[in-house]
């Protein structure tokens, strides 16, 4: 989003009465970087002054060194790609399933009675507690990992899309009925766009959930991936490598979340909210 | 009743017989209402607030499946509704709102044509929130017209507009109805609007038609005071 100067730069007088703004106001340029850089600054200052001892948290520059070592000697890039692929696969399946289930259960009473109950039951069972079962079913290979991540990211997509869908003003459905449009067009023009804000909120949770799932599943017999790297580092007591892994997870999560919000701002251009 | 060129009586566009509708056990909103509207006829429906005007309109539009009642309703194949709020989908651009559900390869062209007819050429790509209330209501008129309905149902379509905009909308609606010739049932609480626009005015009271007067051949002043009197009586 660009900020445009609305006031003319000429000498023409521009006198206006402006109300005190109660919303958050205009966007700050580079707002994306401000929080993380501040965090990094505090971390660096703490390590430099000795307030944060290396035993508690490795200094940022040592993390950079460890990062370099991992990159050259231990195929860090391969680990990152392998983790990303896993998360993306799981997230993709989870989002697709969650979205479809939400629409089916949101639009049909039969679908709701079949789908909604089991999903609520699933919500109250922590997915991570199901891992032993999945290992029994799918083995300890990639399938188990992708299925776990898919399940864990499906739930927020389902809940928020369903909620957004049911929150659509009934007057639009009434309008659609007077226009004699079919189910398909109704879904395409009313249901999906109306549920989109909910879906995008679900997406933010799902992205975070998929990373959470990644951390856990990669502790099981992984031969590559950030979780695998952390597990190894734990065995050899390499705190700096663990922190490298954590930073990478953090960067993943932050970038993914920002991407979802950016997409949200683009596709929700029809709304005027405090976000803009 | 309208007669065709051979002098035969044309079948009405709308035929309602003994229509009953109620929302509670205690009393009906519509109590045995009869109504005929000829093809191309412009009928205004007035009545005090809460007398069942919207209930009748929704029954004709087929939007009252959950309301208790009985009676006979015949309406044409293609019916279009204009609501009091313009009811544009906020997430669809203006042209997409107009042609929503319109089939055929020339849908977009017809939508553009309808938009220029209501005086909004060039606004195809705008979002609904970028239009004023009056402009939004004109878009909703375009959305109805592009379907070329045989019956247009409008429930206080100008109720939320200012007086000046309303007068301009009257002229527009009259022009559009002359061009497209749908039968019209316009609900309004404004007697002047009813007299200015319609061929016939119906006064609804206690769930039945209390008065049914032709506008042609009567002086607007006399008609107006007659209708106001009808509305006053309880
Ligand atoms: N959905 C509803 N549920 C219960 N009562 C309703 C409903 N819709 C309308 N009514 C009642 O029916 C009566 C007629 O309403 P309506 O047709 O909207 O009147 P109006 O002539 O003002 O359009 C009113 O007394 C109203 O309270
Ligand atoms: Mg009403």
PDB file of C-alpha atoms in Angstrom, chain B residues 25-149:
ATOM      1  CA  UNK B  25     -52.022 -17.366  16.264  1.00  0.00           C
ATOM      2  CA  UNK B  26     -53.716 -14.181  17.385  1.00  0.00           C
ATOM      3  CA  UNK B  27     -54.350 -12.462  14.066  1.00  0.00           C
ATOM      4  CA  UNK B  28     -53.661 -12.480  10.352  1.00  0.00           C
ATOM      5  CA  UNK B  29     -51.665  -9.856   8.496  1.00  0.00           C
ATOM      6  CA  UNK B  30     -53.375 -10.572   5.169  1.00  0.00           C
ATOM      7  CA  UNK B  31     -57.019 -11.599   5.503  1.00  0.00           C
ATOM      8  CA  UNK B  32     -58.497 -12.756   2.217  1.00  0.00           C
ATOM      9  CA  UNK B  33     -56.859 -10.319  -0.169  1.00  0.00           C
ATOM     10  CA  UNK B  34     -57.790 -10.243  -3.874  1.00  0.00           C
ATOM     11  CA  UNK B  35     -55.686  -8.449  -6.466  1.00  0.00           C
ATOM     12  CA  UNK B  36     -55.296  -8.354 -10.262  1.00  0.00           C
ATOM     13  CA  UNK B  37     -52.585  -6.516 -12.143  1.00  0.00           C
ATOM     14  CA  UNK B  38     -52.714  -6.295 -15.931  1.00  0.00           C
ATOM     15  CA  UNK B  39     -49.597  -6.771 -18.060  1.00  0.00           C
ATOM     16  CA  UNK B  40     -47.701  -3.494 -18.232  1.00  0.00           C
ATOM     17  CA  UNK B  41     -49.841  -1.874 -15.547  1.00  0.00           C
ATOM     18  CA  UNK B  42     -48.186   0.256 -12.871  1.00  0.00           C
ATOM     19  CA  UNK B  43     -49.859  -0.246  -9.499  1.00  0.00           C
ATOM     20  CA  UNK B  44     -48.906   1.603  -6.340  1.00  0.00           C
ATOM     21  CA  UNK B  45     -49.674   0.014  -2.987  1.00  0.00           C
ATOM     22  CA  UNK B  46     -50.054   2.316  -0.013  1.00  0.00           C
ATOM     23  CA  UNK B  47     -51.109   1.715   3.560  1.00  0.00           C
ATOM     24  CA  UNK B  48     -50.098   2.555   7.082  1.00  0.00           C
ATOM     25  CA  UNK B  49     -46.992   1.048   8.533  1.00  0.00           C
ATOM     26  CA  UNK B  50     -47.512  -2.569   9.586  1.00  0.00           C
ATOM     27  CA  UNK B  51     -50.569  -3.214   7.408  1.00  0.00           C
ATOM     28  CA  UNK B  52     -48.895  -6.007   5.485  1.00  0.00           C
ATOM     29  CA  UNK B  53     -47.573  -4.318   2.345  1.00  0.00           C
ATOM     30  CA  UNK B  54     -44.198  -6.023   2.576  1.00  0.00           C
ATOM     31  CA  UNK B  55     -45.869  -9.286   3.514  1.00  0.00           C
ATOM     32  CA  UNK B  56     -47.912  -9.158   0.289  1.00  0.00           C
ATOM     33  CA  UNK B  57     -44.890  -8.234  -1.797  1.00  0.00           C
ATOM     34  CA  UNK B  58     -42.806 -11.043  -0.335  1.00  0.00           C
ATOM     35  CA  UNK B  59     -45.640 -13.481  -1.023  1.00  0.00           C
ATOM     36  CA  UNK B  60     -45.653 -12.387  -4.680  1.00  0.00           C
ATOM     37  CA  UNK B  61     -41.861 -12.653  -4.816  1.00  0.00           C
ATOM     38  CA  UNK B  62     -42.000 -16.179  -3.394  1.00  0.00           C
ATOM     39  CA  UNK B  63     -39.940 -15.224  -0.349  1.00  0.00           C
ATOM     40  CA  UNK B  64     -42.401 -16.284   2.351  1.00  0.00           C
ATOM     41  CA  UNK B  65     -42.056 -20.050   2.430  1.00  0.00           C
ATOM     42  CA  UNK B  66     -41.971 -20.086   6.241  1.00  0.00           C
ATOM     43  CA  UNK B  67     -45.036 -17.880   6.772  1.00  0.00           C
ATOM     44  CA  UNK B  68     -48.337 -19.541   7.690  1.00  0.00           C
ATOM     45  CA  UNK B  69     -51.326 -18.991   5.395  1.00  0.00           C
ATOM     46  CA  UNK B  70     -53.176 -20.030   2.260  1.00  0.00           C
ATOM     47  CA  UNK B  71     -54.670 -18.617  -0.919  1.00  0.00           C
ATOM     48  CA  UNK B  72     -53.910 -18.543  -4.631  1.00  0.00           C
ATOM     49  CA  UNK B  73     -51.124 -16.613  -6.321  1.00  0.00           C
ATOM     50  CA  UNK B  74     -50.321 -16.471 -10.016  1.00  0.00           C
ATOM     51  CA  UNK B  75     -47.347 -14.424 -11.194  1.00  0.00           C
ATOM     52  CA  UNK B  76     -45.433 -14.334 -14.498  1.00  0.00           C
ATOM     53  CA  UNK B  77     -42.374 -16.434 -15.234  1.00  0.00           C
ATOM     54  CA  UNK B  78     -39.901 -13.654 -14.707  1.00  0.00           C
ATOM     55  CA  UNK B  79     -40.261 -11.547 -11.587  1.00  0.00           C
ATOM     56  CA  UNK B  80     -37.708  -9.103 -10.287  1.00  0.00           C
ATOM     57  CA  UNK B  81     -37.513  -7.462  -6.877  1.00  0.00           C
ATOM     58  CA  UNK B  82     -36.116  -4.070  -5.882  1.00  0.00           C
ATOM     59  CA  UNK B  83     -35.547  -3.871  -2.145  1.00  0.00           C
ATOM     60  CA  UNK B  84     -35.484  -0.799   0.062  1.00  0.00           C
ATOM     61  CA  UNK B  85     -31.754  -1.240   0.534  1.00  0.00           C
ATOM     62  CA  UNK B  86     -30.038  -1.629  -2.806  1.00  0.00           C
ATOM     63  CA  UNK B  87     -28.723  -5.017  -1.672  1.00  0.00           C
ATOM     64  CA  UNK B  88     -25.645  -4.978  -3.853  1.00  0.00           C
ATOM     65  CA  UNK B  89     -23.090  -7.646  -3.016  1.00  0.00           C
ATOM     66  CA  UNK B  90     -20.339  -5.553  -1.386  1.00  0.00           C
ATOM     67  CA  UNK B  91     -17.646  -7.908  -2.714  1.00  0.00           C
ATOM     68  CA  UNK B  92     -18.646  -7.700  -6.369  1.00  0.00           C
ATOM     69  CA  UNK B  93     -17.986  -4.758  -8.677  1.00  0.00           C
ATOM     70  CA  UNK B  94     -20.945  -2.803 -10.047  1.00  0.00           C
ATOM     71  CA  UNK B  95     -21.158  -4.543 -13.416  1.00  0.00           C
ATOM     72  CA  UNK B  96     -20.818  -7.980 -11.810  1.00  0.00           C
ATOM     73  CA  UNK B  97     -23.663  -7.086  -9.471  1.00  0.00           C
ATOM     74  CA  UNK B  98     -25.864  -6.052 -12.389  1.00  0.00           C
ATOM     75  CA  UNK B  99     -25.296  -9.188 -14.462  1.00  0.00           C
ATOM     76  CA  UNK B 100     -25.292 -11.632 -11.546  1.00  0.00           C
ATOM     77  CA  UNK B 101     -27.045 -14.742 -12.815  1.00  0.00           C
ATOM     78  CA  UNK B 102     -27.619 -13.333 -16.319  1.00  0.00           C
ATOM     79  CA  UNK B 103     -26.724 -15.973 -18.882  1.00  0.00           C
ATOM     80  CA  UNK B 104     -25.565 -15.587 -22.443  1.00  0.00           C
ATOM     81  CA  UNK B 105     -22.437 -14.282 -24.158  1.00  0.00           C
ATOM     82  CA  UNK B 106     -23.797 -10.728 -24.325  1.00  0.00           C
ATOM     83  CA  UNK B 107     -24.453 -10.490 -20.572  1.00  0.00           C
ATOM     84  CA  UNK B 108     -21.725  -7.905 -19.994  1.00  0.00           C
ATOM     85  CA  UNK B 109     -22.891  -5.773 -22.922  1.00  0.00           C
ATOM     86  CA  UNK B 110     -26.471  -5.869 -21.666  1.00  0.00           C
ATOM     87  CA  UNK B 111     -25.300  -4.947 -18.193  1.00  0.00           C
ATOM     88  CA  UNK B 112     -23.393  -1.976 -19.551  1.00  0.00           C
ATOM     89  CA  UNK B 113     -26.446  -0.942 -21.538  1.00  0.00           C
ATOM     90  CA  UNK B 114     -28.602  -1.129 -18.391  1.00  0.00           C
ATOM     91  CA  UNK B 115     -26.061   0.907 -16.440  1.00  0.00           C
ATOM     92  CA  UNK B 116     -26.132   3.688 -19.010  1.00  0.00           C
ATOM     93  CA  UNK B 117     -29.923   3.577 -19.002  1.00  0.00           C
ATOM     94  CA  UNK B 118     -29.911   4.382 -15.281  1.00  0.00           C
ATOM     95  CA  UNK B 119     -27.338   7.102 -15.873  1.00  0.00           C
ATOM     96  CA  UNK B 120     -24.249   5.355 -14.539  1.00  0.00           C
ATOM     97  CA  UNK B 121     -22.077   4.682 -17.565  1.00  0.00           C
ATOM     98  CA  UNK B 122     -18.409   4.226 -16.726  1.00  0.00           C
ATOM     99  CA  UNK B 123     -19.021   2.995 -13.173  1.00  0.00           C
ATOM    100  CA  UNK B 124     -18.769  -0.694 -14.132  1.00  0.00           C
ATOM    101  CA  UNK B 125     -15.541  -1.279 -12.219  1.00  0.00           C
ATOM    102  CA  UNK B 126     -16.473   0.605  -9.027  1.00  0.00           C
ATOM    103  CA  UNK B 127     -17.133  -1.121  -5.722  1.00  0.00           C
ATOM    104  CA  UNK B 128     -20.595  -0.603  -4.210  1.00  0.00           C
ATOM    105  CA  UNK B 129     -19.171   1.371  -1.253  1.00  0.00           C
ATOM    106  CA  UNK B 130     -17.829   3.960  -3.675  1.00  0.00           C
ATOM    107  CA  UNK B 131     -21.359   4.906  -4.812  1.00  0.00           C
ATOM    108  CA  UNK B 132     -23.862   7.165  -3.064  1.00  0.00           C
ATOM    109  CA  UNK B 133     -27.152   5.747  -1.774  1.00  0.00           C
ATOM    110  CA  UNK B 134     -29.080   7.006  -4.790  1.00  0.00           C
ATOM    111  CA  UNK B 135     -26.502   5.622  -7.211  1.00  0.00           C
ATOM    112  CA  UNK B 136     -26.601   2.239  -5.472  1.00  0.00           C
ATOM    113  CA  UNK B 137     -30.375   2.171  -5.820  1.00  0.00           C
ATOM    114  CA  UNK B 138     -30.021   2.976  -9.529  1.00  0.00           C
ATOM    115  CA  UNK B 139     -27.650   0.028  -9.885  1.00  0.00           C
ATOM    116  CA  UNK B 140     -30.239  -2.200  -8.264  1.00  0.00           C
ATOM    117  CA  UNK B 141     -32.799  -0.903 -10.799  1.00  0.00           C
ATOM    118  CA  UNK B 142     -30.363  -1.769 -13.579  1.00  0.00           C
ATOM    119  CA  UNK B 143     -29.952  -5.236 -12.071  1.00  0.00           C
ATOM    120  CA  UNK B 144     -33.710  -5.724 -12.261  1.00  0.00           C
ATOM    121  CA  UNK B 145     -34.091  -4.293 -15.767  1.00  0.00           C
ATOM    122  CA  UNK B 146     -31.340  -6.348 -17.354  1.00  0.00           C
ATOM    123  CA  UNK B 147     -33.495  -9.409 -16.620  1.00  0.00           C
ATOM    124  CA  UNK B 148     -36.414  -7.868 -18.571  1.00  0.00           C
ATOM    125  CA  UNK B 149     -38.986  -8.921 -15.978  1.00  0.00           C
TER     126      UNK B 149
END
